[in-house]
């Protein structure tokens, strides 16, 4: 495919382009585009469907045309003066005749632009609605017909046929009533005939617009911004149904696959910014990478290939990491890096003399060519195959030619072993780990994270479990057989120099003697939720790695959810109502969970909660838990509002405190007393051993006759080994 004829201009670093070429700092708002002097005839059409995107801006009252390589955001000036004294906006590219068309503000008509980038105003006739309309800054040319479409909010959608000498401008019937959406550009899909646009504001909605009526369907929210707003003044397609959005404020170009079931805007490249911005592109042209582009070579899960929106930089003189940079047609993910394929190792900008040990500092020595440039860097600390926000180790660090020494912290939650790092140098300050930028270099390095001097403390021991038994009829005492849920738990604390870096849990389900559905969780008292590195939690259920986070939202303390419904992990045997509580219903099967929970900031061992922390059960949301619970929770199933903890363990933020003091419960929050009756009997007990629980409907104080004396003593010093003295006829046997 032939390329667009252009004025040859050497690509400069992005900031100097904006300042020296565009002078964009004082550009007025972008619905105004400079006018053209009327031409007597249009220039020749573009020779083919160009691959560049055309951006028309009006930095000083005179429209200019830029050619933008979407792959990197690099651009050249195609025309410094389009011959108008006012704006050209609402621009589209005609696939039918290879001309650009847009709204000519100077002549209040549609203007035609050929390869000389000068405007020929068309002579148009207007219906009554069109006669009252002017100032179109939203427009495009259809793919299957040579017709320009223009839109104004509250005014309507209008058409102008472009062939021949007769150019009537008419409103699309019924479109005025549909003209309620706020957009600054739209574009025709390359194949389905509909217009698409993303709205402006702090939330960008993807619209599908019917050109026959002007009616719009909201497909999805594709982008949001915590502060400020988006103005997508230039929008255009590629042949694969990807819509590109150029944000006026910062020049960032986003890519949205509008045909996806879950479309979202992904930052694709860093382009030219302007407060006045309009764009057009031949929607049937592929988006090329460019002629001189540097890619990374980490595994493609990190974003390396162009199809993965890989990190890529347009190569310009005078900006590089180290002294060597080479050109690639695409990324070369490890182990087939471009260094191996061409024998040239261009990853020479970052030296790492100290290595990377968890909890310690590491030194980076950075060699740079270029002044007034910025370094960004990431290390995949949790080894999930992606560079997340928490992995950023260098953020917009200003560097100049020469050597810079940086110190970074290796976080407590980092995982030992081999992983990857990425460093990007550019005149653009704040970069993501993926996407294209017009200058600089990207370098990827494999690294190894180590850990030494770690002490592991186990509870109850490295080979044993503590047993947790629950009665789930709270706040009624029920049959008190303490086998409604029986869990076994082992806890490991990993520390160095008396500072705990992470904790780990091994849990298994031993028995369930109730038909109510319960979940199981562990609260870490006095350990804030924000001090858990959520992205680095590793856990599995029944040996299957879990991808969702177990850290519960809406909690002050860290609360770790093992299961919302334990009945999903156990099945009664033939003829059995429950799991391992009835005679003849034994099995060696145990549902198991493993979880490792790293802390952001280490916690001194003296400040850790006492073992076994705070394991508890709760009512499975959406399931019945008895009339007493419903009466307390306004007639509704209690769900997370009903929790059952060990004696004198305070509930979580989700618990409904109306349960306290109801029925058999004698809790007193002011005295720190929870989940016990007036005799000191509790609804949950811990046995620091592999315990044989009572059989179904046999009370624990009958099966273990010393339990009553133990429970009545708040100090726990009376009959502390009550669980060793059992009536064998009353306990469950496999």
XYZ file of C-alpha atoms in Angstrom:
734
model
C 0.000 0.000 0.000
C 1.422 3.401 -0.952
C 2.005 5.943 1.731
C 0.843 9.515 1.994
C 3.115 12.165 0.500
C 4.473 14.266 3.323
C 6.731 17.196 3.970
C 9.898 15.669 5.407
C 10.463 16.929 8.926
C 12.926 15.266 11.328
C 11.039 13.951 14.328
C 12.094 15.710 17.505
C 11.531 14.599 21.089
C 7.869 15.058 21.952
C 8.188 18.011 24.325
C 10.307 20.037 21.942
C 7.887 19.209 19.129
C 4.996 20.577 21.104
C 6.836 23.708 22.184
C 8.842 24.537 19.088
C 6.532 23.378 16.294
C 3.041 23.726 17.696
C 3.234 26.373 20.365
C 0.271 24.660 21.955
C 0.357 26.229 25.395
C -1.968 29.051 24.424
C -4.296 27.229 22.000
C -7.963 28.044 22.395
C -10.686 25.467 22.858
C -10.852 23.008 20.039
C -14.238 23.529 18.417
C -12.683 26.471 16.617
C -10.559 25.569 13.587
C -8.971 28.145 11.290
C -10.594 29.026 7.962
C -9.191 28.459 4.518
C -8.892 30.840 1.638
C -11.214 29.560 -1.070
C -9.458 27.591 -3.786
C -10.575 27.639 -7.379
C -10.110 23.877 -7.591
C -9.120 21.067 -5.306
C -5.689 19.485 -5.482
C -5.176 15.913 -6.553
C -6.574 13.252 -4.275
C -4.307 11.299 -1.984
C -2.815 8.497 -4.015
C -3.971 5.713 -1.722
C -5.629 4.984 1.617
C -3.005 6.488 3.977
C -1.886 4.616 7.078
C -1.280 7.800 9.053
C -3.899 9.560 11.107
C -4.528 13.164 10.096
C -4.702 15.580 13.013
C -5.839 19.142 12.349
C -5.118 21.711 15.039
C -5.318 25.489 15.219
C -2.525 26.631 17.530
C -2.557 30.313 16.515
C -5.682 30.851 14.434
C -4.273 29.039 11.395
C -5.130 25.369 10.876
C -2.218 22.976 10.553
C -2.202 19.352 9.453
C -0.114 16.725 11.188
C 0.498 13.127 10.227
C 0.540 10.887 13.294
C 1.936 7.353 13.407
C -0.495 5.833 15.862
C 1.910 3.050 16.777
C 4.279 5.401 18.625
C 2.586 8.801 18.619
C 5.388 10.199 16.431
C 4.194 12.909 14.073
C 5.288 15.280 11.343
C 3.929 18.560 10.060
C 2.178 17.867 6.760
C 1.053 21.461 6.236
C 1.848 24.493 8.424
C -0.911 26.558 6.760
C -4.073 25.129 5.228
C -5.084 28.454 3.714
C -7.857 29.352 6.144
C -8.298 32.068 8.722
C -10.719 30.017 10.804
C -11.092 26.399 11.807
C -11.584 23.213 9.856
C -13.314 20.640 12.028
C -15.541 17.578 11.864
C -13.031 16.049 9.446
C -13.348 12.654 7.775
C -11.487 10.714 5.103
C -13.435 9.533 2.059
C -12.555 6.030 0.990
C -14.596 6.648 -2.173
C -12.430 9.441 -3.601
C -9.406 9.713 -1.221
C -10.088 13.306 -0.118
C -10.483 14.789 3.347
C -13.727 16.637 4.110
C -14.599 18.797 7.097
C -16.607 21.789 8.215
C -15.049 25.042 6.957
C -15.806 27.647 9.616
C -14.701 30.569 7.438
C -17.129 29.821 4.620
C -19.794 28.013 6.710
C -19.722 25.017 4.419
C -18.032 21.661 3.870
C -14.412 21.960 2.725
C -12.547 19.481 0.513
C -8.825 18.807 1.091
C -6.429 17.114 -1.323
C -2.766 16.225 -1.186
C -1.683 19.891 -1.050
C -3.626 20.283 2.239
C -5.482 23.361 1.026
C -9.256 23.655 1.326
C -11.778 24.016 -1.473
C -15.130 25.179 -0.044
C -18.047 23.262 -1.558
C -21.141 25.065 -2.698
C -23.980 23.560 -0.736
C -27.707 24.146 -0.511
C -29.334 23.873 2.882
C -32.750 22.841 4.074
C -34.356 25.021 6.748
C -32.797 23.045 9.612
C -29.359 23.160 8.007
C -29.664 26.885 7.352
C -29.982 27.461 11.083
C -27.054 25.159 11.893
C -23.359 26.025 11.794
C -20.092 25.328 13.573
C -19.874 21.555 13.180
C -16.987 20.068 15.132
C -18.260 16.464 14.996
C -18.101 14.843 11.579
C -16.965 11.937 9.409
C -17.415 10.484 5.924
C -19.335 7.241 5.455
C -17.511 4.118 4.281
C -20.043 2.811 1.757
C -21.269 6.135 0.355
C -19.528 9.406 -0.360
C -21.494 11.420 2.173
C -20.258 13.678 4.971
C -22.137 13.466 8.267
C -22.056 16.281 10.825
C -23.560 16.430 14.325
C -24.448 19.209 16.760
C -25.906 18.525 20.188
C -29.546 19.693 20.424
C -29.467 20.544 16.707
C -29.274 17.183 14.955
C -27.403 14.978 12.502
C -26.892 16.334 8.976
C -25.730 14.882 5.661
C -23.936 16.381 2.662
C -23.402 14.207 -0.461
C -19.909 14.781 -1.835
C -20.089 13.522 -5.423
C -20.869 15.766 -8.382
C -21.709 19.449 -8.232
C -24.922 19.276 -6.230
C -24.329 19.206 -2.469
C -27.609 19.564 -0.586
C -27.301 19.689 3.198
C -30.232 18.070 4.976
C -31.076 17.072 8.508
C -31.550 13.367 9.162
C -35.287 13.053 9.951
C -35.936 12.694 13.668
C -32.312 13.284 14.629
C -32.910 16.555 16.475
C -34.839 14.729 19.195
C -31.974 12.217 19.471
C -29.195 14.835 19.627
C -28.648 14.643 23.391
C -25.147 13.148 23.724
C -21.956 15.142 24.353
C -19.159 14.235 21.950
C -16.467 16.125 20.053
C -15.960 13.611 17.239
C -17.281 10.350 15.871
C -16.181 7.793 13.285
C -17.740 5.270 10.937
C -17.088 1.619 11.687
C -15.158 0.006 8.797
C -17.797 -2.645 8.128
C -21.124 -2.415 9.958
C -22.285 1.043 8.825
C -22.732 2.547 12.305
C -21.052 5.570 13.813
C -19.186 5.217 17.114
C -17.984 7.757 19.640
C -16.750 8.003 23.204
C -18.280 10.780 25.249
C -16.343 13.517 27.023
C -16.104 14.092 30.763
C -14.662 12.169 33.707
C -16.433 9.033 32.467
C -16.233 8.012 28.826
C -19.178 6.031 27.469
C -18.954 4.156 24.169
C -21.881 5.103 21.906
C -23.182 3.275 18.844
C -24.994 5.800 16.654
C -27.465 4.932 13.914
C -26.780 7.299 10.983
C -30.372 6.811 9.769
C -31.869 8.385 12.905
C -29.066 9.919 14.941
C -30.167 7.734 17.861
C -27.396 6.498 20.152
C -27.074 3.290 22.157
C -24.712 3.307 25.146
C -22.642 0.120 24.922
C -20.305 0.402 27.903
C -18.265 2.600 30.184
C -14.798 2.329 28.646
C -12.712 4.825 30.625
C -12.874 6.824 33.863
C -10.793 9.541 35.465
C -10.557 10.297 39.177
C -10.007 14.001 38.588
C -10.349 16.202 35.525
C -12.032 15.130 32.325
C -11.448 13.761 28.837
C -12.078 15.580 25.576
C -11.730 13.160 22.694
C -11.486 15.630 19.826
C -10.144 13.119 17.298
C -11.600 9.635 16.848
C -10.945 7.145 14.040
C -10.981 3.416 13.209
C -8.694 0.722 11.876
C -9.968 -2.241 9.771
C -10.220 -4.524 12.826
C -12.894 -2.463 14.531
C -10.528 -0.661 16.900
C -11.569 2.908 17.663
C -8.703 5.291 18.465
C -9.332 8.294 20.724
C -6.981 11.262 20.937
C -7.442 13.185 24.187
C -6.987 16.913 23.621
C -5.562 17.677 27.048
C -2.513 15.400 27.060
C -2.390 13.899 23.564
C -2.777 10.347 24.857
C -4.213 7.994 22.251
C -6.500 5.240 23.544
C -7.630 2.125 21.704
C -11.079 0.520 22.099
C -12.203 -2.682 20.407
C -15.846 -1.710 19.880
C -16.766 -5.254 18.776
C -15.650 -6.761 22.092
C -18.201 -7.998 24.604
C -16.340 -5.966 27.236
C -14.840 -2.946 25.453
C -12.384 -0.786 27.377
C -10.056 2.056 26.460
C -6.386 1.054 26.694
C -3.629 3.647 26.470
C -2.043 2.947 23.084
C 0.431 5.775 22.524
C 1.409 9.255 23.655
C 0.566 11.722 20.886
C 0.460 15.510 20.421
C -1.729 17.481 22.824
C -3.872 20.476 21.951
C -6.973 22.211 23.209
C -8.183 22.206 19.595
C -8.020 18.810 18.013
C -9.764 17.021 15.186
C -8.775 13.913 13.314
C -9.504 11.674 10.390
C -8.152 8.437 9.063
C -8.800 5.936 6.307
C -10.600 3.308 8.373
C -9.571 0.552 5.951
C -5.825 1.090 6.458
C -3.835 -1.049 8.879
C -1.976 0.674 11.717
C 1.732 0.195 10.991
C 4.416 -0.019 13.644
C 6.749 2.501 11.998
C 10.169 2.429 10.397
C 12.459 3.055 13.403
C 11.003 1.592 16.565
C 12.542 -0.039 19.643
C 10.622 -2.795 21.480
C 11.185 -4.671 24.734
C 11.932 -8.380 24.984
C 10.337 -9.608 28.222
C 7.799 -12.453 27.935
C 4.694 -11.239 26.147
C 2.516 -11.380 29.276
C 4.242 -8.111 30.209
C 3.201 -6.436 26.938
C 5.987 -6.913 24.385
C 4.472 -7.677 20.974
C 2.555 -4.981 19.098
C -0.561 -7.187 19.288
C -0.247 -6.956 23.084
C 0.209 -3.167 22.932
C 3.856 -3.785 23.770
C 6.163 -1.065 25.063
C 7.696 0.671 22.028
C 9.627 3.852 21.326
C 10.216 5.811 18.170
C 13.990 6.039 17.744
C 15.379 9.588 17.594
C 18.911 10.894 17.778
C 20.226 11.777 21.210
C 17.856 9.856 23.523
C 18.721 6.326 24.651
C 19.441 4.098 27.618
C 23.121 3.298 27.347
C 24.861 3.802 24.039
C 23.263 1.076 21.882
C 19.721 0.988 20.502
C 18.421 -1.088 17.630
C 15.337 -1.142 15.435
C 12.771 -3.967 15.484
C 9.705 -4.659 13.397
C 8.037 -6.112 16.516
C 8.916 -7.265 19.992
C 11.006 -10.399 20.503
C 9.716 -11.967 23.720
C 12.185 -13.999 25.786
C 13.802 -16.400 25.247
C 13.910 -15.359 21.556
C 15.060 -11.803 22.215
C 16.366 -9.597 19.434
C 19.751 -9.695 21.196
C 19.912 -13.405 20.382
C 18.643 -12.997 16.840
C 20.989 -10.233 15.709
C 23.884 -10.675 18.134
C 23.630 -7.060 19.335
C 22.869 -6.544 23.026
C 21.245 -3.112 23.219
C 20.174 -3.589 26.869
C 23.141 -1.637 28.207
C 21.547 1.220 30.137
C 20.886 -0.330 33.577
C 23.427 -2.020 35.866
C 22.348 -3.823 39.054
C 25.430 -4.327 41.275
C 23.730 -5.277 44.555
C 21.106 -7.816 43.591
C 17.588 -7.809 45.034
C 16.976 -9.139 48.557
C 13.532 -8.916 50.108
C 13.247 -6.148 52.694
C 16.547 -4.561 51.687
C 17.622 -1.781 49.328
C 19.012 -2.317 45.849
C 21.181 -0.042 43.727
C 20.599 0.778 40.047
C 23.265 2.461 37.936
C 21.646 4.205 34.966
C 23.525 5.281 31.833
C 21.628 7.828 29.741
C 22.047 9.790 26.544
C 19.788 12.829 26.461
C 19.026 15.812 28.663
C 15.688 16.713 30.188
C 14.407 13.156 29.855
C 12.622 10.873 32.283
C 13.095 7.309 33.529
C 10.298 4.973 34.582
C 10.857 1.426 35.827
C 8.971 -1.659 37.009
C 9.893 -4.964 38.642
C 7.374 -7.799 38.802
C 7.769 -8.393 42.533
C 4.865 -10.841 42.885
C 5.803 -12.752 39.708
C 2.296 -12.681 38.271
C 3.600 -12.040 34.747
C 2.432 -8.421 34.639
C 3.798 -5.026 35.593
C 1.194 -3.717 38.038
C 0.997 -0.285 39.632
C 2.560 -1.716 42.820
C 5.543 -2.895 40.768
C 6.671 0.600 39.807
C 10.123 1.258 41.265
C 11.121 4.431 39.373
C 8.466 7.054 38.677
C 9.082 9.925 36.258
C 12.663 10.384 37.468
C 14.355 13.292 35.681
C 17.771 12.278 34.347
C 20.408 13.797 32.079
C 23.249 12.490 29.950
C 25.743 10.505 31.973
C 25.515 8.197 34.969
C 22.819 8.344 37.665
C 22.773 6.072 40.733
C 19.345 5.199 42.157
C 18.352 3.283 45.290
C 15.106 1.320 45.404
C 13.394 -0.681 48.151
C 12.684 -4.362 47.650
C 9.275 -4.777 49.314
C 8.536 -7.236 52.107
C 5.863 -8.828 49.945
C 8.161 -9.618 47.009
C 8.381 -13.268 46.009
C 11.710 -15.040 45.787
C 12.872 -16.400 42.449
C 13.351 -15.274 38.883
C 11.280 -12.406 37.523
C 11.438 -9.489 35.048
C 12.059 -5.757 35.100
C 11.355 -3.019 32.538
C 12.856 0.462 32.208
C 11.654 3.176 29.820
C 13.391 6.443 28.943
C 11.531 9.229 27.132
C 10.896 12.959 26.989
C 7.387 12.066 28.196
C 7.496 12.056 31.992
C 4.822 9.606 33.110
C 4.688 6.365 31.138
C 2.840 3.111 31.614
C 4.728 -0.179 31.150
C 2.999 -0.680 27.783
C 2.058 1.471 24.796
C 3.928 3.556 22.266
C 5.815 6.832 22.662
C 7.582 8.963 20.087
C 11.125 8.858 21.491
C 13.546 7.096 23.840
C 14.154 3.424 24.529
C 12.783 0.454 26.463
C 15.027 -2.173 28.083
C 13.874 -5.378 29.798
C 16.056 -7.367 32.200
C 15.576 -10.732 33.943
C 16.438 -10.521 37.656
C 16.447 -12.815 40.683
C 14.876 -11.918 44.036
C 16.400 -13.556 47.124
C 15.636 -13.774 50.847
C 17.932 -14.673 53.758
C 17.755 -14.840 57.539
C 14.057 -15.707 57.763
C 12.689 -17.338 60.918
C 9.415 -19.276 60.731
C 7.191 -19.645 63.791
C 4.452 -22.287 63.615
C 1.200 -22.643 65.510
C 0.560 -25.130 66.969
C 3.586 -26.784 65.304
C 5.073 -27.396 61.886
C 3.293 -30.755 61.607
C 0.106 -30.381 63.692
C -3.168 -28.474 63.460
C -5.258 -26.647 66.006
C -8.958 -27.572 65.890
C -11.774 -25.010 65.766
C -15.314 -26.156 66.532
C -18.474 -24.064 66.136
C -22.132 -24.213 67.129
C -24.075 -22.285 64.444
C -27.436 -21.735 66.207
C -26.155 -18.502 67.799
C -27.592 -16.600 69.636
C -29.485 -19.711 70.785
C -27.329 -22.335 72.415
C -28.890 -25.168 70.420
C -27.837 -28.748 70.949
C -24.284 -27.623 71.781
C -22.652 -30.592 70.083
C -19.960 -28.202 68.723
C -19.742 -30.035 65.420
C -21.751 -27.770 63.119
C -18.417 -26.666 61.642
C -15.116 -28.271 62.610
C -12.007 -26.807 60.981
C -8.325 -27.498 61.515
C -5.812 -24.671 61.106
C -2.028 -24.284 61.055
C -0.438 -20.814 61.064
C 3.098 -19.854 60.016
C 4.730 -16.471 60.742
C 7.730 -15.442 58.630
C 9.973 -12.868 60.300
C 13.422 -11.367 60.180
C 14.958 -9.484 63.090
C 11.657 -9.903 64.989
C 9.689 -8.207 62.187
C 6.924 -10.328 60.662
C 6.815 -10.003 56.879
C 4.004 -12.418 56.076
C 1.789 -15.111 57.514
C 0.564 -18.348 55.989
C -2.409 -20.591 56.699
C -3.093 -24.271 56.085
C -6.737 -25.129 56.751
C -8.881 -28.197 56.301
C -12.547 -28.968 56.813
C -13.017 -31.826 59.278
C -16.775 -32.016 59.844
C -20.121 -30.284 59.375
C -23.071 -31.327 61.483
C -25.663 -28.728 60.485
C -27.835 -28.091 57.462
C -27.310 -24.329 57.688
C -24.748 -22.997 55.223
C -21.706 -21.288 56.769
C -18.556 -19.638 55.501
C -15.125 -19.551 57.128
C -12.732 -16.619 57.509
C -9.859 -15.353 59.659
C -9.656 -11.819 61.029
C -6.260 -10.297 61.902
C -7.105 -8.058 64.880
C -5.365 -4.672 64.899
C -3.756 -5.317 61.499
C -5.212 -2.833 59.067
C -6.600 -4.034 55.784
C -4.351 -1.566 53.958
C -1.229 -3.185 55.417
C -1.897 -6.389 53.476
C -0.378 -6.415 49.988
C -3.523 -7.663 48.295
C -2.003 -8.161 44.854
C 0.639 -10.523 46.288
C -1.679 -12.830 48.263
C -1.325 -16.397 47.062
C -3.972 -18.968 47.861
C -5.485 -22.197 46.677
C -8.579 -24.226 47.453
C -8.455 -28.009 47.051
C -5.114 -27.556 45.325
C -6.512 -25.173 42.701
C -4.917 -21.738 42.529
C -7.474 -18.994 43.093
C -7.478 -15.797 41.039
C -9.884 -13.708 43.125
C -8.739 -11.802 46.189
C -9.646 -13.335 49.582
C -9.182 -9.958 51.320
C -12.664 -8.739 52.190
C -13.692 -5.207 51.254
C -15.252 -2.770 53.703
C -13.262 -3.876 56.746
C -10.980 -1.924 59.067
C -8.939 -4.976 60.009
C -7.674 -7.477 57.473
C -10.276 -10.219 57.023
C -9.387 -13.221 54.852
C -12.242 -15.209 53.326
C -11.523 -18.901 52.795
C -15.019 -19.866 51.667
C -18.462 -18.264 51.659
C -20.129 -21.674 51.751
C -18.342 -24.673 53.219
C -21.033 -27.032 51.914
C -19.593 -26.418 48.435
C -16.509 -28.343 49.560
C -18.029 -31.419 51.221
C -20.656 -34.032 50.367
C -22.448 -36.293 52.874
C -21.989 -39.990 52.316
C -24.765 -42.330 51.234
C -27.589 -42.241 53.753
C -25.906 -39.382 55.671
C -27.376 -35.977 56.390
C -24.125 -34.317 57.377
C -20.372 -34.579 56.868
C -18.468 -36.789 59.328
C -20.728 -36.404 62.377
C -23.009 -39.489 62.172
C -22.173 -43.164 62.778
C -21.138 -44.859 59.564
C -20.540 -41.547 57.818
C -16.759 -41.409 58.014
C -14.404 -40.513 55.164
C -10.733 -39.660 54.820
C -11.552 -36.755 52.491
C -10.676 -33.256 53.697
C -11.234 -30.035 51.762
C -8.046 -27.997 52.092
C -6.950 -24.388 51.733
C -3.499 -22.791 51.622
C -2.960 -19.050 51.836
C 0.087 -16.778 52.114
C -0.577 -13.180 53.135
C 2.260 -10.618 52.826
C 2.353 -7.319 54.696
C 3.233 -3.956 53.176
C 5.046 -2.893 56.346
C 6.562 -5.516 58.626
C 4.953 -5.945 62.058
C 6.976 -6.504 65.212
C 6.320 -9.928 66.691
C 5.134 -8.283 69.916
C 2.446 -6.395 67.980
C 1.035 -9.443 66.214
C -2.315 -10.770 67.467
C -2.209 -13.842 69.676
C -2.481 -17.224 67.982
C -4.745 -18.427 66.449
C -5.630 -14.816 65.526
C -9.426 -14.734 65.043
C -10.909 -17.558 62.936
C -14.708 -17.385 62.670
C -17.710 -18.687 60.755
C -20.524 -16.609 59.261
C -23.889 -17.228 57.639
C -23.607 -17.804 53.902
C -25.236 -14.816 52.140
C -28.625 -15.580 50.629
C -29.276 -18.697 52.739
C -31.662 -19.325 55.604
C -30.207 -19.329 59.126
C -33.285 -19.762 61.250
C -36.137 -17.617 62.541
C -34.188 -16.137 65.448
C -31.594 -14.659 63.076
C -34.288 -13.333 60.733
C -36.114 -11.616 63.570
C -32.940 -9.766 64.512
C -32.146 -8.748 60.917
C -35.554 -7.297 60.045
C -36.950 -10.506 58.585
C -34.065 -11.024 56.152
C -31.522 -13.810 55.864
C -28.583 -12.552 57.939
C -25.683 -13.337 55.590
C -22.501 -11.550 56.650
C -24.324 -9.848 59.508
C -24.168 -13.079 61.523
C -20.715 -14.152 62.725
C -19.593 -16.635 65.377
C -16.156 -16.081 66.903
C -14.102 -17.653 69.631
C -14.929 -16.536 73.152
C -14.156 -12.832 73.728
C -12.977 -12.211 70.164
C -14.560 -9.014 68.840
C -16.563 -9.384 65.607
C -15.700 -7.646 62.322
C -17.209 -4.483 60.898
C -19.756 -6.568 58.957
C -21.347 -8.042 62.104
C -24.770 -6.785 63.197
C -24.331 -5.805 66.855
C -28.052 -6.342 67.461
C -27.191 -10.025 67.969
C -25.251 -9.188 71.140
C -27.248 -9.914 74.269
C -30.068 -11.644 72.419
C -31.534 -15.012 73.532
C -28.773 -17.050 75.246
C -25.972 -14.602 74.433
C -24.578 -12.621 77.395
C -21.981 -10.559 75.566
C -20.909 -7.171 76.923
C -18.910 -5.155 74.422
C -18.014 -2.551 77.062
C -16.307 -5.295 79.090
C -14.745 -6.994 76.098
C -16.952 -10.068 76.489
C -18.282 -11.664 73.308
C -19.947 -14.895 72.195
C -20.566 -16.494 75.583
C -23.619 -17.222 77.695
C -24.084 -16.327 81.361
C -22.243 -19.506 82.397
C -19.217 -18.714 80.238
C -20.141 -21.317 77.650
C -19.195 -20.174 74.140
C -20.391 -20.930 70.618
C -16.843 -21.589 69.385
C -13.921 -23.403 70.963
C -10.307 -24.013 70.078
C -8.532 -27.269 70.827
C -4.779 -26.972 70.156
C -4.614 -30.554 68.956
C -6.143 -32.923 66.422
C -9.434 -33.296 68.279
C -12.192 -35.900 68.092
C -15.465 -33.969 67.991
C -18.759 -35.139 69.566
C -21.139 -37.222 67.486
C -24.319 -35.656 66.133
C -26.673 -34.151 68.763
C -24.399 -35.125 71.698
C -23.371 -32.190 73.832
C -19.690 -31.392 74.122
C -19.947 -31.174 77.914
C -21.297 -34.730 77.951
C -18.621 -36.098 75.633
C -15.899 -34.205 77.563
C -16.950 -34.025 81.197
C -14.228 -31.552 82.237
C -15.302 -29.006 79.627
C -17.816 -27.251 81.929
C -15.144 -26.444 84.509
C -12.802 -25.217 81.800
C -15.442 -22.999 80.170
C -16.551 -21.461 83.479
C -13.035 -20.194 84.257
C -12.299 -17.039 82.265
C -8.571 -17.539 82.832
C -8.579 -20.932 81.068
C -6.396 -22.364 83.842
C -8.979 -24.832 85.179
C -8.881 -28.188 83.419
C -6.837 -26.837 80.466
C -6.489 -30.334 79.004
C -10.184 -31.141 79.152
C -10.087 -32.324 75.545
C -7.977 -35.346 76.510
C -10.639 -36.796 78.809
C -13.404 -38.142 76.559
C -16.301 -40.533 76.792
C -15.409 -42.667 73.784
C -19.014 -43.682 73.269
C -20.052 -40.088 72.607
C -17.403 -38.905 70.159
C -17.393 -39.415 66.413
C -15.336 -42.296 65.072
C -14.414 -42.783 61.418
